[in-house]
XYZ file of C-alpha atoms in Angstrom:
541
model
C 8.433 90.517 -35.830
C 7.379 87.009 -35.127
C 9.102 84.664 -32.793
C 9.661 81.058 -33.596
C 9.144 78.663 -30.725
C 11.092 75.439 -30.992
C 9.803 72.461 -29.050
C 12.507 70.182 -27.837
C 11.190 66.679 -27.278
C 12.704 64.726 -24.408
C 15.029 61.953 -25.471
C 13.427 58.534 -25.933
C 14.226 56.067 -23.196
C 16.988 53.695 -24.076
C 15.645 50.271 -25.120
C 15.799 47.675 -22.386
C 18.698 45.292 -22.747
C 17.777 42.168 -24.654
C 18.657 40.010 -21.656
C 16.029 41.813 -19.553
C 13.367 41.166 -22.174
C 14.247 37.503 -22.389
C 14.482 36.848 -18.656
C 10.717 36.719 -17.936
C 10.349 34.037 -20.589
C 12.591 31.703 -18.619
C 10.979 32.151 -15.205
C 8.180 29.633 -15.685
C 10.323 26.995 -17.450
C 12.922 27.255 -14.676
C 10.176 27.017 -12.061
C 8.750 23.962 -13.826
C 12.098 22.184 -13.665
C 12.483 23.169 -10.030
C 9.019 21.831 -9.154
C 9.936 18.455 -10.644
C 13.239 18.460 -8.764
C 11.387 19.105 -5.501
C 9.107 16.140 -6.172
C 12.169 13.951 -6.733
C 13.887 15.235 -3.591
C 10.834 14.245 -1.531
C 11.438 10.548 -2.319
C 13.628 8.129 -0.298
C 16.345 7.731 0.733
C 15.962 11.401 1.706
C 13.661 12.016 4.720
C 12.292 15.146 3.018
C 8.764 14.009 2.160
C 7.396 17.508 2.894
C 9.231 18.952 -0.136
C 6.401 17.552 -2.228
C 4.133 20.341 -0.921
C 6.139 23.338 -2.189
C 6.824 21.250 -5.289
C 3.129 21.107 -6.168
C 2.520 24.693 -5.051
C 5.201 25.789 -7.515
C 3.820 23.512 -10.246
C 0.361 24.993 -9.704
C 1.737 28.505 -10.170
C 3.594 27.444 -13.309
C 0.464 25.981 -14.900
C -2.136 28.528 -13.781
C -4.317 29.563 -16.729
C -1.708 28.409 -19.250
C -2.880 27.476 -22.722
C -2.596 23.806 -23.717
C 0.618 24.124 -25.727
C 2.394 26.079 -23.010
C 1.070 23.757 -20.288
C 2.332 20.722 -22.198
C 5.826 22.176 -22.561
C 6.002 23.292 -18.943
C 4.598 19.954 -17.780
C 7.222 18.124 -19.810
C 9.950 20.131 -18.088
C 8.449 19.367 -14.679
C 8.187 15.694 -15.601
C 11.820 15.561 -16.688
C 12.914 17.361 -13.530
C 11.115 14.640 -11.580
C 11.697 11.465 -13.589
C 15.253 11.915 -14.856
C 16.834 11.748 -11.399
C 14.198 9.416 -9.935
C 14.775 6.723 -12.584
C 18.525 7.138 -12.976
C 19.000 3.622 -11.588
C 17.435 2.101 -14.721
C 20.634 2.932 -16.611
C 22.957 1.682 -13.886
C 24.373 -1.189 -15.951
C 22.970 -0.709 -19.460
C 23.911 2.882 -20.212
C 21.876 6.062 -20.559
C 19.609 5.158 -23.493
C 17.043 3.008 -21.592
C 17.068 5.476 -18.684
C 16.515 8.519 -20.906
C 13.837 6.779 -22.963
C 11.872 5.655 -19.894
C 12.204 9.013 -18.117
C 11.060 10.869 -21.232
C 8.102 8.523 -21.713
C 6.988 9.003 -18.106
C 7.508 12.768 -18.420
C 5.188 12.762 -21.449
C 2.419 11.289 -19.296
C 2.994 14.025 -16.726
C 2.963 16.665 -19.481
C -0.450 15.482 -20.665
C -1.720 15.565 -17.094
C -0.390 19.098 -16.701
C -2.473 20.210 -19.694
C -5.508 19.021 -17.759
C -4.339 20.767 -14.574
C -3.890 24.035 -16.455
C -7.393 23.681 -17.887
C -9.126 23.143 -14.537
C -7.060 25.905 -12.897
C -9.715 28.328 -14.215
C -12.474 26.684 -12.157
C -13.627 27.542 -8.655
C -12.038 25.211 -6.081
C -9.420 24.420 -8.690
C -7.029 22.566 -6.313
C -9.613 19.802 -5.914
C -10.040 19.354 -9.663
C -6.303 19.611 -10.283
C -5.400 17.000 -7.651
C -7.989 14.643 -9.153
C -6.450 15.144 -12.609
C -3.025 14.193 -11.186
C -4.478 10.962 -9.735
C -6.133 10.177 -13.076
C -2.765 10.679 -14.752
C -1.114 8.294 -12.281
C -3.855 5.734 -12.877
C -3.293 5.775 -16.637
C 0.483 5.679 -16.231
C 0.139 2.601 -13.995
C -1.692 0.681 -16.726
C -0.297 1.610 -20.148
C 1.725 0.788 -22.111
C 2.954 -2.776 -21.536
C 0.966 -3.124 -18.327
C 2.016 0.270 -16.998
C 4.815 1.633 -14.831
C 3.553 2.938 -11.451
C 7.024 3.964 -10.248
C 6.990 7.589 -9.121
C 3.487 7.600 -7.652
C 3.427 10.479 -5.202
C 2.131 8.087 -2.527
C 5.372 6.096 -2.690
C 7.340 9.103 -1.463
C 5.198 9.413 1.674
C 6.362 6.399 3.700
C 7.412 8.616 6.610
C 4.878 11.420 6.192
C 1.994 12.820 8.204
C -0.356 11.811 5.392
C 0.540 8.086 5.450
C -2.538 6.923 7.473
C -4.700 7.881 4.490
C -3.276 4.823 2.700
C -5.334 2.652 5.069
C -8.471 4.605 4.176
C -8.285 4.811 0.382
C -5.010 3.254 -0.750
C -2.313 4.951 -2.775
C -4.781 6.950 -4.950
C -6.280 8.729 -1.931
C -2.835 9.276 -0.413
C -1.571 10.845 -3.636
C -4.725 12.965 -3.950
C -4.441 14.354 -0.425
C -0.787 15.296 -0.813
C -1.277 16.963 -4.201
C -4.408 18.755 -2.970
C -2.524 20.160 0.009
C 0.298 21.383 -2.240
C -2.058 23.155 -4.622
C -4.024 24.453 -1.635
C -0.890 26.104 -0.267
C -0.572 28.049 -3.508
C -4.181 29.208 -3.310
C -3.735 30.210 0.330
C -0.645 32.225 -0.575
C -2.621 33.975 -3.316
C -5.368 34.954 -0.871
C -2.840 36.324 1.612
C -1.225 38.356 -1.136
C -4.640 39.609 -2.297
C -5.486 40.734 1.217
C -2.216 42.637 1.546
C -2.859 44.373 -1.766
C -6.546 45.268 -1.451
C -7.322 44.798 2.219
C -10.209 42.470 1.355
C -10.623 39.094 -0.301
C -13.721 37.125 -1.266
C -14.897 35.009 1.646
C -15.555 32.001 -0.585
C -12.002 32.110 -1.896
C -10.581 32.201 1.612
C -12.735 29.241 2.647
C -11.668 27.276 -0.434
C -7.980 27.915 0.244
C -8.283 26.980 3.905
C -10.242 23.828 3.180
C -7.842 22.500 0.547
C -4.946 22.831 2.980
C -6.659 21.802 6.192
C -8.860 18.909 5.062
C -6.016 16.596 3.922
C -4.141 17.156 7.188
C -7.232 16.686 9.353
C -8.245 13.606 7.362
C -4.801 12.073 7.887
C -5.045 12.655 11.637
C -8.588 11.231 11.670
C -7.333 8.107 9.862
C -4.703 7.356 12.519
C -6.940 4.822 14.350
C -6.965 2.730 11.169
C -3.204 2.183 11.536
C -2.922 -0.787 13.896
C -0.002 -3.142 14.475
C -1.645 -5.326 17.105
C -1.333 -9.094 16.732
C -4.917 -10.093 15.910
C -3.933 -13.659 15.001
C -0.921 -14.051 17.248
C 2.622 -13.790 15.973
C 5.041 -15.670 13.748
C 8.816 -15.739 13.870
C 10.138 -15.228 10.362
C 13.653 -15.289 8.930
C 14.666 -13.324 5.819
C 17.862 -14.527 4.159
C 20.150 -12.138 2.260
C 22.895 -14.270 0.743
C 24.529 -11.479 -1.309
C 25.960 -11.780 -4.829
C 29.550 -12.351 -6.006
C 29.741 -9.029 -7.844
C 27.634 -6.065 -8.874
C 25.853 -5.570 -12.168
C 24.072 -7.614 -14.777
C 26.804 -10.239 -14.920
C 25.920 -11.532 -11.470
C 23.666 -13.959 -13.369
C 26.744 -15.713 -14.742
C 27.505 -16.645 -11.128
C 24.178 -18.347 -10.591
C 25.639 -21.245 -8.621
C 27.560 -18.862 -6.373
C 24.369 -16.893 -5.625
C 22.532 -20.110 -4.757
C 25.399 -21.303 -2.568
C 25.489 -17.950 -0.757
C 21.846 -18.278 0.247
C 22.155 -21.937 1.155
C 25.264 -21.253 3.244
C 23.635 -18.332 5.071
C 20.597 -20.514 5.837
C 22.820 -23.259 7.214
C 24.637 -20.665 9.315
C 21.265 -19.539 10.670
C 20.504 -23.175 11.572
C 23.763 -23.350 13.555
C 22.942 -20.063 15.292
C 19.497 -21.391 16.243
C 21.019 -24.588 17.608
C 23.512 -22.552 19.646
C 20.696 -20.442 21.081
C 21.931 -17.209 19.504
C 18.649 -16.492 17.706
C 15.084 -17.727 17.959
C 14.001 -20.624 15.782
C 11.940 -19.248 12.898
C 8.559 -20.681 11.947
C 9.462 -20.259 8.281
C 12.220 -18.782 6.127
C 12.053 -16.462 3.108
C 14.712 -16.379 0.384
C 14.734 -13.542 -2.186
C 13.780 -13.485 -5.831
C 16.453 -15.095 -8.057
C 18.160 -16.753 -5.095
C 18.301 -19.837 -7.309
C 18.503 -19.005 -10.996
C 19.308 -22.670 -11.525
C 16.045 -24.549 -12.034
C 15.893 -27.018 -9.113
C 13.417 -29.194 -11.017
C 15.959 -29.731 -13.812
C 19.270 -29.332 -11.993
C 19.986 -32.034 -9.381
C 22.886 -30.073 -7.868
C 20.688 -27.027 -7.250
C 17.953 -29.196 -5.761
C 20.439 -30.886 -3.459
C 21.876 -27.538 -2.243
C 18.404 -26.147 -1.500
C 17.203 -29.347 0.122
C 20.271 -29.513 2.361
C 19.792 -25.941 3.558
C 16.036 -26.338 4.171
C 16.558 -29.606 6.061
C 19.201 -27.900 8.187
C 16.854 -25.119 9.296
C 13.972 -27.599 9.516
C 11.094 -25.259 8.604
C 9.189 -24.385 5.408
C 11.231 -22.093 3.173
C 10.256 -19.968 0.177
C 12.819 -20.154 -2.625
C 13.024 -17.640 -5.494
C 13.862 -19.581 -8.646
C 13.896 -19.305 -12.421
C 12.155 -22.246 -14.053
C 13.309 -23.243 -17.532
C 10.827 -25.587 -19.251
C 11.831 -27.233 -22.525
C 9.394 -25.069 -24.443
C 7.553 -21.866 -23.815
C 8.420 -18.947 -21.613
C 10.654 -18.882 -18.561
C 9.014 -18.506 -15.154
C 10.021 -16.249 -12.280
C 8.745 -18.530 -9.540
C 8.559 -18.675 -5.761
C 8.661 -22.282 -4.504
C 7.358 -23.453 -1.154
C 9.987 -25.966 -0.009
C 9.132 -28.343 2.815
C 12.041 -29.838 4.815
C 10.533 -33.321 4.472
C 8.658 -33.300 1.163
C 10.707 -30.828 -0.885
C 8.881 -28.479 -3.296
C 5.144 -28.526 -2.555
C 3.782 -25.297 -4.084
C 4.647 -22.534 -6.533
C 3.721 -18.956 -7.359
C 4.592 -17.468 -10.761
C 5.172 -13.724 -10.874
C 2.170 -12.052 -12.527
C 3.443 -8.532 -13.265
C 6.634 -9.152 -15.196
C 8.940 -6.312 -16.143
C 8.951 -5.147 -19.794
C 12.433 -4.654 -21.249
C 13.804 -6.584 -18.270
C 12.020 -9.938 -18.051
C 10.545 -9.811 -21.519
C 11.362 -7.691 -24.532
C 8.567 -5.950 -26.450
C 9.454 -4.646 -29.909
C 12.771 -6.489 -29.793
C 14.000 -5.598 -33.294
C 13.134 -1.920 -32.857
C 14.762 -1.630 -29.436
C 17.933 -3.293 -30.761
C 18.524 -0.193 -32.919
C 19.169 1.802 -29.763
C 20.814 -0.762 -27.499
C 22.434 -4.127 -28.097
C 21.752 -4.979 -24.434
C 18.345 -6.094 -25.675
C 19.955 -9.435 -26.523
C 20.752 -10.064 -22.869
C 17.096 -11.105 -22.649
C 17.445 -14.122 -24.933
C 14.295 -15.870 -23.770
C 11.250 -14.041 -22.479
C 9.564 -14.717 -19.162
C 5.862 -15.494 -19.063
C 3.438 -14.128 -16.489
C 1.496 -16.189 -13.972
C -2.242 -16.020 -13.485
C -2.856 -17.236 -9.918
C -2.668 -15.175 -6.726
C 0.179 -16.345 -4.486
C -0.657 -17.258 -0.876
C 1.383 -19.986 0.852
C 0.391 -21.656 4.126
C 3.724 -21.741 5.943
C 3.552 -23.542 9.288
C 0.010 -22.270 9.811
C 0.671 -18.700 8.653
C -0.877 -17.545 5.399
C 1.776 -15.523 3.586
C 0.824 -13.340 0.604
C 3.528 -13.294 -2.080
C 4.466 -10.192 -4.073
C 7.598 -10.563 -6.189
C 9.791 -7.443 -6.418
C 8.381 -5.253 -9.255
C 4.844 -6.288 -8.285
C 5.025 -4.180 -5.111
C 4.403 -1.117 -7.298
C 1.022 -2.445 -8.489
C -2.006 -1.901 -6.268
C -3.863 -4.995 -7.423
C -0.943 -7.393 -6.967
C -0.625 -6.601 -3.266
C -4.342 -6.222 -2.557
C -5.140 -9.621 -4.108
C -2.871 -11.471 -1.678
C -4.575 -9.877 1.339
C -8.089 -10.483 0.006
C -7.100 -14.112 -0.526
C -6.264 -14.581 3.142
C -2.695 -13.315 3.513
C -1.921 -12.546 7.172
C 1.533 -11.285 6.276
C 3.026 -9.990 3.022
C 6.384 -11.169 1.668
C 8.144 -9.176 -1.058
C 11.110 -11.294 -2.258
C 13.240 -9.053 -4.459
C 16.468 -8.861 -6.414
C 18.083 -5.439 -6.716
C 21.608 -6.628 -7.522
C 21.423 -5.381 -11.108
C 20.951 -1.806 -9.880
C 24.109 -1.586 -7.783
C 24.111 0.900 -4.929
C 21.502 3.146 -6.524
C 18.398 4.583 -4.861
C 16.207 1.903 -6.389
C 16.277 -0.379 -3.348
C 15.222 2.475 -1.043
C 12.411 3.538 -3.359
C 11.099 -0.019 -3.443
C 11.433 -0.410 0.314
C 9.291 2.719 0.773
C 6.605 1.079 -1.381
C 6.533 -1.846 1.034
C 6.156 0.556 3.969
C 3.151 2.161 2.282
C 1.682 -1.271 1.503
C 2.035 -2.285 5.163
C -0.174 0.622 6.254
C -2.505 0.331 3.268
C -3.440 -3.250 4.141
C -2.610 -3.452 7.853
C -0.057 -6.225 7.419
C 3.516 -6.914 8.450
C 5.741 -6.930 5.381
C 8.983 -8.900 5.094
C 11.362 -7.979 2.280
C 14.165 -10.513 1.599
C 16.578 -9.162 -1.038
C 19.596 -10.808 -2.667
C 21.977 -7.950 -1.910
C 20.092 -5.371 0.186
C 18.289 -3.677 1.695
C 16.304 -6.532 3.287
C 13.847 -5.466 5.993
C 11.061 -6.355 8.389
C 8.214 -3.817 8.474
C 5.410 -3.558 11.017
C 1.756 -2.951 9.942
C 2.198 0.718 10.920
C 4.954 1.124 8.317
C 7.830 1.129 10.810
C 11.024 -0.639 9.748
C 12.170 -2.651 12.772
C 14.994 -4.665 11.206
C 17.073 -4.127 8.094
C 20.364 -5.166 6.534
C 23.123 -3.231 4.838
C 23.709 -3.399 1.118
C 25.864 -6.121 -0.423
C 26.341 -8.048 2.789
C 25.318 -11.581 3.732
C 22.852 -11.522 6.612
C 19.764 -13.099 8.132
C 16.969 -11.135 9.792
C 14.954 -13.009 12.411
C 11.992 -11.267 13.981
C 8.638 -11.981 15.607
C 5.958 -10.234 13.589
C 2.256 -9.633 14.336
C -0.256 -11.466 12.174
C -3.522 -9.833 11.160
C -6.618 -10.877 9.221
C -8.941 -7.835 9.401
C -9.267 -5.749 6.246
C -8.647 -2.013 6.115
C -11.133 0.221 4.285
C -8.544 0.543 1.497
C -8.443 -3.229 1.037
C -12.220 -3.529 1.091
C -12.821 -0.623 -1.297
C -10.274 -1.811 -3.855
C -10.263 0.377 -6.954
C -13.288 2.427 -5.874
C -11.371 5.460 -4.480
C -9.267 5.644 -7.631
C -12.391 5.355 -9.792
C -14.191 8.122 -7.914
C -11.207 10.462 -8.179
C -10.831 9.655 -11.878
C -14.500 10.482 -12.447
C -14.031 13.743 -10.537
C -11.153 14.621 -12.860
C -13.198 13.776 -15.938
C -16.090 15.880 -14.629
C -13.796 18.872 -14.117
C -12.270 18.536 -17.568
C -15.726 18.109 -19.066
C -17.002 21.261 -17.383
C -14.016 23.230 -18.697
C -14.755 21.943 -22.199
C -18.429 22.936 -21.956
C -17.514 26.430 -20.782
C -15.019 26.822 -23.599
C -17.571 25.765 -26.222
C -20.166 28.165 -24.811
C -17.677 31.019 -24.797
C -16.834 30.437 -28.461
C -20.531 30.386 -29.388
C -21.130 33.619 -27.483
C -18.295 35.321 -29.306
C -19.756 34.283 -32.661
C -23.141 35.725 -31.708
C -21.761 39.160 -30.813
C -22.665 41.755 -33.521
C -19.786 43.294 -35.348
C -19.102 46.874 -34.252
C -19.883 49.579 -36.863
C -17.361 52.460 -37.032
C -18.985 55.842 -36.282
C -18.909 58.666 -38.867
C -16.855 61.731 -38.047
C-alpha cells in the first residue's frame, strides 16, 4: 500500500499596498522641492543664511548619480521651490503671469545646471566640480537672455553670513562657490560618517575629501577677514539720502509724478531747515532716489523750478533721479548732478535697463499673455558711460537700482575712481514685498566686495547707509518720508575682487567645463568598452 504525500505550499505574501510602492517615487521629488525652499528661506529679510547649507546638501543627495532626464526634472522642481517664492514680488501689481513666467524661466536654467551637477557627482571630489557647475550656471543666467537676470545668486543671500569676507577676495562668484561647496561637502561628510558606522572603515581619501570641502570654505572666509576694512583712507564725507515717499502704492504711482517730485523737494527743504536749526549735520552732498522726478526737468519748467529751489535751500550738490523724454528716440533713466548755483551739470544714463519693465522685448507676443505690456508705451534706452560724479570733492560711483545685481556695473564705478557707491532706487511698484530687502542685501555684499561705503536712497523704502564691512548703520522704514544723514568713510584702495574682475568667475567656469568634459570622456570610453566585449556563448548541456 503506497502512501501519498501532499505538499502544502505556504501562502504567498500579500502584495504590498499600492501606496507603499508609490511612496519611494515621491521621496526625491519632495526633497528637491524642499531643497529649493531652503535656498529661498536663506534669503533676506530672514536672518537664516545658514539654511543654504542643508539646502545644497539635500540637493546633492537628490541629484547623486541621477540620469540626465531625472536630474532635469528634479532640478526643475528645486528651481521652482527656490524661484517661485523668491520672485513673487514681480507679480505684485501685474498679476501672476509675469511672475510665473519669470520663475519658470529661471528654474529652467537651474534644471540644466542640475543635469551637470548630477553628471559630475560620479567623479572623485565631486563637491568641487558640482559647486563650479552651479557658478557656471549662475554666470550664464546673469547674461542671457535680454542681458541676463542675476537675481537669486547664492551670494546675495549671504549678506550676514560667515562666508561674506570671501566677496572681497573673489567677488560674488567665489562667495557663491564657497557656500555651495560647503553644502555639498556636508553631504559627503555625512556619507562618510554613515559608511564608517556601517563597515567600521572608510577610505582615507574619501574622508580627506569630505573634510576639505567643508573646512576649506570656512577657513578661507576667516582668512579673508583682514580684507574687510571700513577705515577712512581718504577721510570722510557727510551724505544725506532723501526718501520722499509716494502718494500711493503700485504701478499707478507714476500718475502722481508731480506729487512724488514735490515729496522729495519738500523733504530736502525740511532737511535744510533742520540743518539751519542745528538738529543735524550739514551734508556735503545729497542723494535723491531713482524716479524722484519723472517729470523731465529739461523740458518742464515747473519741475526744474521745484528741484532748483530744493537744491538751493540745502546749498550742496544733489543727485536727482529723473526720466528724460527727448522728442525722438528712447526715454532715459538718468541721474543728474545738480549744483545749487549752476543747476544741472552732469548726467549718468542707466546702462542695465530692465526688460519687460523699462523696455518691452517681443511686445506683440507678450501682449497675448498680459495687457499690462502696454503700460510700457515707450521704451527706455541704455547708457554707455560709467557714472562717477565729483560731488564736493568726493567721487561717487553711481549704480541705478536694478544695476546693483550686475557685477560689472558696480565694479566699473570703483575702477573709475569711485570712493563711495550710491544706489538710487525705486521700489514703489513692488509694494511691501521682500524685493527691497533682497536688493538691500545686494548692496551689503557690494560694500564688502569693493571695500566701499554704499548709500541707498529709495523713493519709498528701505533707504540705508552701509559701511564698507557690510554693516547697515542707518535705515528708514517703508513708505515713510525721511532723510538719512551720516558721516561715511571714503576709500580708494582696491580689493582683490575689484582688481581680479571676471577672472575668478572665468576660472570657476573653466573648472566646471573641465569636470563636465571629463565625465563625457569617461562615458564615451565606457560605451566603446561595452561594444568591444565579446558576446557570451551559451554552454551545451
